[in-house]
XYZ file of C-alpha atoms in Angstrom:
386
model
C 23.697 0.152 18.233
C 21.179 2.417 18.141
C 20.945 6.889 17.464
C 18.646 8.857 17.241
C 18.907 10.587 13.237
C 19.241 14.351 14.448
C 15.653 16.129 13.795
C 17.583 18.819 10.840
C 16.161 20.596 7.478
C 19.662 20.237 5.670
C 18.767 18.013 2.861
C 15.939 20.848 1.569
C 16.273 19.176 -1.603
C 17.468 15.758 -1.892
C 18.775 14.581 -5.103
C 17.578 11.018 -6.363
C 20.049 9.837 -6.253
C 20.118 10.465 -2.374
C 16.335 9.119 -2.252
C 17.873 5.605 -4.329
C 20.629 5.657 -1.551
C 17.346 6.271 1.556
C 15.220 2.969 -0.133
C 18.118 0.670 -0.766
C 19.076 1.477 3.013
C 14.956 1.191 3.841
C 15.041 -2.405 1.198
C 18.555 -3.710 3.765
C 16.671 -3.072 7.131
C 13.193 -5.300 6.178
C 15.794 -7.416 4.040
C 18.138 -8.009 7.451
C 15.221 -7.575 10.166
C 12.293 -9.126 8.589
C 13.129 -11.832 5.556
C 13.573 -15.504 5.776
C 13.252 -18.724 4.390
C 9.634 -20.114 4.625
C 9.517 -23.266 6.959
C 13.670 -23.533 6.223
C 12.552 -24.761 2.780
C 14.639 -24.031 -0.354
C 14.308 -20.962 -2.423
C 11.184 -19.580 -0.505
C 11.554 -16.495 1.885
C 8.162 -14.650 3.890
C 8.367 -11.605 6.089
C 7.815 -12.096 10.143
C 5.079 -9.757 10.581
C 6.938 -7.703 13.903
C 10.724 -6.773 14.870
C 12.019 -8.447 17.599
C 9.681 -11.512 16.933
C 7.573 -13.794 18.519
C 8.209 -17.623 18.834
C 4.771 -17.761 16.405
C 5.908 -15.302 14.271
C 9.729 -16.744 13.377
C 7.650 -19.672 12.003
C 4.922 -17.611 9.963
C 2.128 -18.631 12.282
C 1.112 -15.312 12.064
C 2.534 -13.397 8.240
C -0.951 -11.104 7.034
C -1.483 -11.938 3.421
C -2.040 -8.475 2.602
C 1.452 -7.369 3.973
C 2.899 -9.675 2.347
C 1.131 -8.225 -0.758
C 2.663 -4.837 -0.581
C 6.349 -6.560 0.541
C 6.376 -8.340 -2.847
C 5.575 -4.786 -4.265
C 8.072 -2.353 -2.185
C 10.511 -5.526 -3.395
C 9.293 -4.963 -6.994
C 10.131 -1.119 -6.405
C 13.076 -1.600 -5.391
C 14.106 -3.541 -8.602
C 12.931 -1.722 -10.939
C 14.764 1.431 -9.416
C 17.368 -0.264 -9.680
C 17.433 -4.098 -11.357
C 20.066 -5.926 -9.642
C 19.927 -10.214 -10.407
C 19.697 -10.477 -6.597
C 16.854 -7.805 -6.537
C 14.657 -10.441 -8.717
C 15.282 -13.362 -8.170
C 13.930 -11.872 -4.155
C 10.843 -11.032 -6.047
C 9.910 -14.893 -7.376
C 11.124 -15.753 -4.003
C 8.268 -14.184 -1.885
C 5.791 -15.326 -4.539
C 6.683 -18.589 -4.453
C 6.313 -18.308 -0.761
C 2.783 -16.441 -0.848
C 1.799 -19.636 -2.844
C 2.914 -22.017 -0.369
C 1.973 -20.126 2.920
C -1.451 -19.596 1.756
C -2.351 -23.314 1.264
C -5.557 -23.366 -0.628
C -3.983 -21.280 -3.406
C -3.514 -18.149 -4.101
C -7.148 -16.426 -2.789
C -9.162 -16.617 0.721
C -11.959 -14.786 1.730
C -11.173 -10.624 1.897
C -11.409 -8.844 -1.537
C -9.147 -6.331 -0.467
C -6.158 -8.564 0.684
C -6.497 -10.710 -3.223
C -6.805 -6.860 -4.511
C -3.689 -5.576 -3.095
C -2.138 -9.106 -4.088
C -3.690 -8.899 -7.549
C -1.831 -5.548 -7.611
C 1.196 -6.446 -7.020
C 2.308 -9.562 -8.830
C 0.638 -7.889 -11.680
C 3.479 -4.754 -11.503
C 6.038 -8.058 -11.281
C 4.804 -9.831 -14.060
C 5.045 -6.554 -16.557
C 8.040 -5.089 -15.060
C 10.204 -8.033 -13.630
C 8.236 -10.258 -15.845
C 8.174 -12.834 -13.537
C 6.405 -16.067 -14.439
C 5.454 -17.292 -10.937
C 2.248 -14.535 -10.641
C 0.207 -15.518 -14.468
C -1.818 -18.012 -12.797
C -2.321 -16.208 -9.811
C -3.954 -13.279 -11.685
C -6.190 -15.028 -14.394
C -7.517 -16.144 -10.198
C -7.561 -12.920 -8.816
C -8.581 -11.140 -11.472
C -11.724 -14.142 -12.040
C -13.048 -13.337 -7.785
C -12.504 -9.261 -8.624
C -14.406 -8.846 -11.799
C -16.965 -10.921 -10.190
C -18.374 -9.823 -7.121
C -19.787 -6.394 -8.181
C -23.046 -7.201 -7.088
C -25.285 -5.347 -9.151
C -28.388 -6.613 -7.538
C -27.171 -3.552 -4.003
C -26.394 -0.384 -6.531
C -22.899 -2.013 -7.623
C -20.033 -2.455 -5.672
C -17.126 -5.125 -3.877
C -18.370 -6.895 -0.152
C -15.044 -6.452 1.637
C -15.056 -10.549 2.290
C -16.955 -12.704 0.967
C -20.336 -12.820 1.941
C -20.208 -9.730 3.897
C -22.453 -7.090 3.464
C -20.533 -4.236 3.881
C -18.487 -2.543 0.361
C -15.737 -0.703 1.230
C -13.240 1.676 -0.166
C -10.076 -0.491 0.879
C -11.936 -3.499 -0.851
C -13.420 -1.194 -3.729
C -10.332 1.270 -4.828
C -7.121 -1.510 -4.754
C -9.760 -3.615 -6.748
C -10.437 -0.763 -9.153
C -6.660 -0.583 -10.053
C -5.959 -4.021 -10.423
C -8.347 -4.137 -12.487
C -7.543 -1.208 -14.821
C -4.249 -2.938 -15.863
C -5.844 -5.992 -16.133
C -7.463 -4.569 -19.055
C -10.852 -4.218 -17.233
C -11.165 -0.619 -17.748
C -15.149 -0.735 -18.364
C -15.535 -2.705 -14.765
C -12.772 0.078 -12.821
C -14.836 2.863 -14.389
C -18.016 1.655 -12.492
C -16.228 0.978 -9.452
C -14.412 4.685 -9.303
C -18.069 6.048 -9.989
C -19.938 3.598 -7.237
C -17.124 4.719 -4.613
C -17.348 8.686 -5.534
C -21.384 8.325 -5.673
C -21.170 6.586 -2.399
C -18.600 6.755 -0.001
C -17.222 10.552 -0.877
C -18.111 13.022 1.956
C -19.634 15.681 0.526
C -18.819 17.777 3.618
C -14.276 17.317 3.515
C -14.367 16.377 -0.001
C -12.768 12.491 2.038
C -13.952 9.023 0.928
C -15.604 7.641 3.636
C -14.738 3.975 4.780
C -17.768 2.038 3.664
C -21.012 1.185 3.475
C -23.919 -1.366 4.600
C -26.091 -2.933 1.825
C -28.869 -3.098 0.862
C -29.028 -1.083 4.149
C -27.291 2.071 2.949
C -25.538 2.283 6.701
C -22.490 4.573 6.441
C -19.740 4.084 8.082
C -17.269 7.157 8.275
C -13.679 6.599 9.576
C -11.970 8.293 7.294
C -8.493 6.660 6.710
C -5.253 7.365 4.775
C -5.441 4.588 2.568
C -9.069 4.502 1.139
C -7.815 8.164 -0.091
C -4.483 6.767 -1.745
C -6.703 3.838 -3.555
C -8.838 6.357 -5.086
C -6.486 8.989 -6.029
C -4.592 5.497 -7.886
C -7.660 4.370 -9.235
C -9.419 8.469 -10.387
C -5.243 8.454 -11.768
C -5.134 5.076 -13.855
C -8.726 5.878 -15.642
C -7.432 9.313 -16.247
C -4.804 7.893 -18.444
C -6.889 4.959 -19.937
C -10.134 6.699 -20.367
C -9.049 10.217 -21.404
C -12.041 11.508 -19.319
C -12.690 14.696 -17.016
C -14.307 14.231 -14.498
C -11.316 11.468 -13.675
C -9.274 14.661 -13.111
C -11.739 16.295 -11.515
C -11.762 13.537 -8.872
C -8.344 13.456 -8.312
C -7.733 18.228 -7.820
C -11.128 17.260 -5.419
C -9.580 14.165 -2.844
C -5.856 16.245 -3.084
C -7.606 19.131 -1.444
C -9.328 17.318 0.601
C -5.859 15.187 1.872
C -3.925 18.649 2.196
C -6.929 19.738 3.728
C -7.430 17.127 6.468
C -4.803 14.167 6.215
C -1.619 16.362 6.285
C -0.307 18.311 9.273
C 3.161 20.398 7.799
C 2.466 19.078 4.583
C 3.262 15.329 5.994
C 0.560 13.057 5.957
C -0.495 11.599 9.082
C 0.315 8.590 10.948
C -2.181 5.901 10.785
C -0.542 3.555 13.643
C 0.687 0.322 14.222
C -1.481 -2.917 12.927
C -3.144 -2.977 9.059
C -2.456 0.927 10.054
C 0.693 0.682 9.861
C 0.506 0.788 5.904
C -2.250 2.998 5.353
C -0.092 6.364 5.330
C 2.540 4.114 2.940
C -0.120 3.473 0.807
C -1.059 6.983 0.471
C 2.620 8.262 0.325
C 2.499 5.304 -3.172
C -0.331 6.943 -4.574
C 0.520 10.353 -3.522
C 3.706 9.501 -6.300
C 1.593 7.968 -8.924
C -0.807 11.515 -9.445
C 2.806 13.060 -9.581
C 4.296 10.648 -12.232
C 1.495 9.303 -14.185
C -1.421 12.013 -14.113
C -1.755 13.644 -17.677
C -2.802 16.385 -18.511
C -0.837 19.917 -19.627
C -3.401 22.645 -18.288
C -2.886 24.619 -15.151
C -4.764 21.946 -12.922
C -2.708 18.969 -14.052
C 0.668 20.827 -13.258
C -0.972 22.275 -10.290
C -2.082 18.484 -9.277
C 1.411 17.137 -10.510
C 3.099 19.548 -7.859
C 0.977 18.939 -4.895
C 0.845 15.614 -4.850
C 5.158 15.020 -4.544
C 5.368 18.014 -2.540
C 3.517 16.055 0.264
C 5.669 12.766 -0.368
C 9.131 14.785 -0.669
C 7.283 16.557 3.256
C 6.253 13.299 4.764
C 9.853 11.665 3.485
C 12.007 14.513 4.989
C 9.873 14.585 7.658
C 10.048 9.391 8.080
C 13.889 10.495 7.565
C 15.127 12.974 9.985
C 12.465 11.484 12.348
C 14.444 7.721 12.045
C 16.740 5.328 14.802
C 19.816 3.974 13.291
C 19.448 0.222 14.379
C 22.848 -0.646 13.550
C 23.481 1.716 10.861
C 20.053 0.399 9.659
C 16.827 2.819 9.570
C 13.794 2.435 12.033
C 10.531 4.331 11.034
C 8.116 5.487 13.259
C 4.918 5.289 13.253
C 4.056 8.712 13.198
C 6.325 9.933 10.019
C 6.539 13.188 11.916
C 7.801 12.016 15.710
C 10.936 10.564 16.676
C 10.441 6.644 16.024
C 10.373 4.728 19.134
C 12.562 1.599 19.757
C 10.818 -1.615 20.346
C 11.797 -4.111 22.789
C 11.430 -7.347 23.731
C 8.430 -9.641 21.743
C 5.566 -8.063 24.480
C 3.362 -6.719 22.910
C 2.642 -8.347 19.436
C 0.043 -7.958 17.670
C -3.416 -9.475 17.354
C -6.523 -11.552 15.032
C -9.316 -8.990 16.063
C -12.841 -11.747 15.592
C -13.632 -8.491 12.470
C -10.872 -10.250 10.959
C -8.252 -6.827 11.528
C -4.658 -6.652 13.019
C -4.255 -4.533 16.367
C -0.558 -2.568 17.040
C 2.106 -3.826 18.528
C 3.076 -2.385 21.999
C 5.876 -0.351 19.872
C 4.132 0.186 16.728
C 7.444 0.391 15.184
C 8.045 -2.848 16.084
C 5.032 -3.965 12.992
C 6.352 -5.120 9.623
C 3.266 -2.782 7.786
C 5.097 0.280 9.783
C 8.857 -0.154 8.344
C 6.532 -1.224 4.746
C 4.909 1.963 4.848
C 9.118 3.670 5.298
C 9.934 1.815 3.094
C 6.990 2.733 0.922
C 8.037 6.291 0.775
C 11.445 6.274 0.553
C 10.287 5.118 -3.054
C 8.128 7.208 -3.985
C 10.556 10.563 -2.547
C 12.579 9.208 -5.534
C 10.070 8.553 -8.365
C 8.362 11.920 -7.553
C 12.570 13.724 -7.969
C 13.862 11.249 -10.421
C 10.822 12.396 -12.719
C 11.901 16.429 -11.929
C 9.187 17.610 -9.457
């Protein structure tokens, strides 16, 4: 049975308990629609990338490495919020399955992919004691650290042997390396991002630059802003240096002006774009909860970040569909979600390595992960009293 959720503002100030319940429901929807054993192997679980799924998707011919990294990250969110043996076991199964499906090891040729996995596995080990992550983190840290290229002025490329150095690789890599104790390299990466990819006109972070030619690709995506907010807040905590606090403030102002509508984060569509707004929400929540400092600016920045998360989560929840009692989130949180029909219009890989949207974006695991990520973010900011 499918029903439309009423689009009302009735829950003007939901409690942490209510957001926790909604996060539980978002998790349950992904578990029931998307998770299945990898190749029928006992003790495995991986995310099917579409619902309803094609035969290739059910067989994990398509699996999308970086989507699965965010699935692990969301599973860690849920286990940290409400610890249960089944949640901890699921994280272990997801981690194990990622290694099996990747076939050649933990790494691949895409530095952005590896950075997202490193973030998820570091959290899984640190907060949940997932021992399967330890060997992976050694391999991933080495790859990310050694990718830094001073010969072209710094930065790491998007993928091996590419001339394209972008925010989606350098931002999450800097977060991962900072959390793995590589604060000096993380700071070099943050400084490179600010000097190279910050648009002086809007204050937003541009997508990337070709080096050594210096040709800049100028699209601005929500997740690029999210990862830079994340690494600057991370470094503000570890270094106490003023420039990181100032960059968070400046970028928050730009995000409010250019990346939200009515206080709600703009949607990124489906395919890979389905994760973009969820990533911004995750790191806005991180800023809201973790940004240090008691000056008026830091207090205001924490509140502003929390307000965007709450407004986005309220809108996404109001615009969800309910399918057999479980939420289906829209790709654009400010508009009613659409029910995908059948398996036609499934996304596919482009020659550049990105994944396109399904005909109905709500079909994509990426879109539903963003919804789950957002519910967890809303719980985190409300539990912090923001």
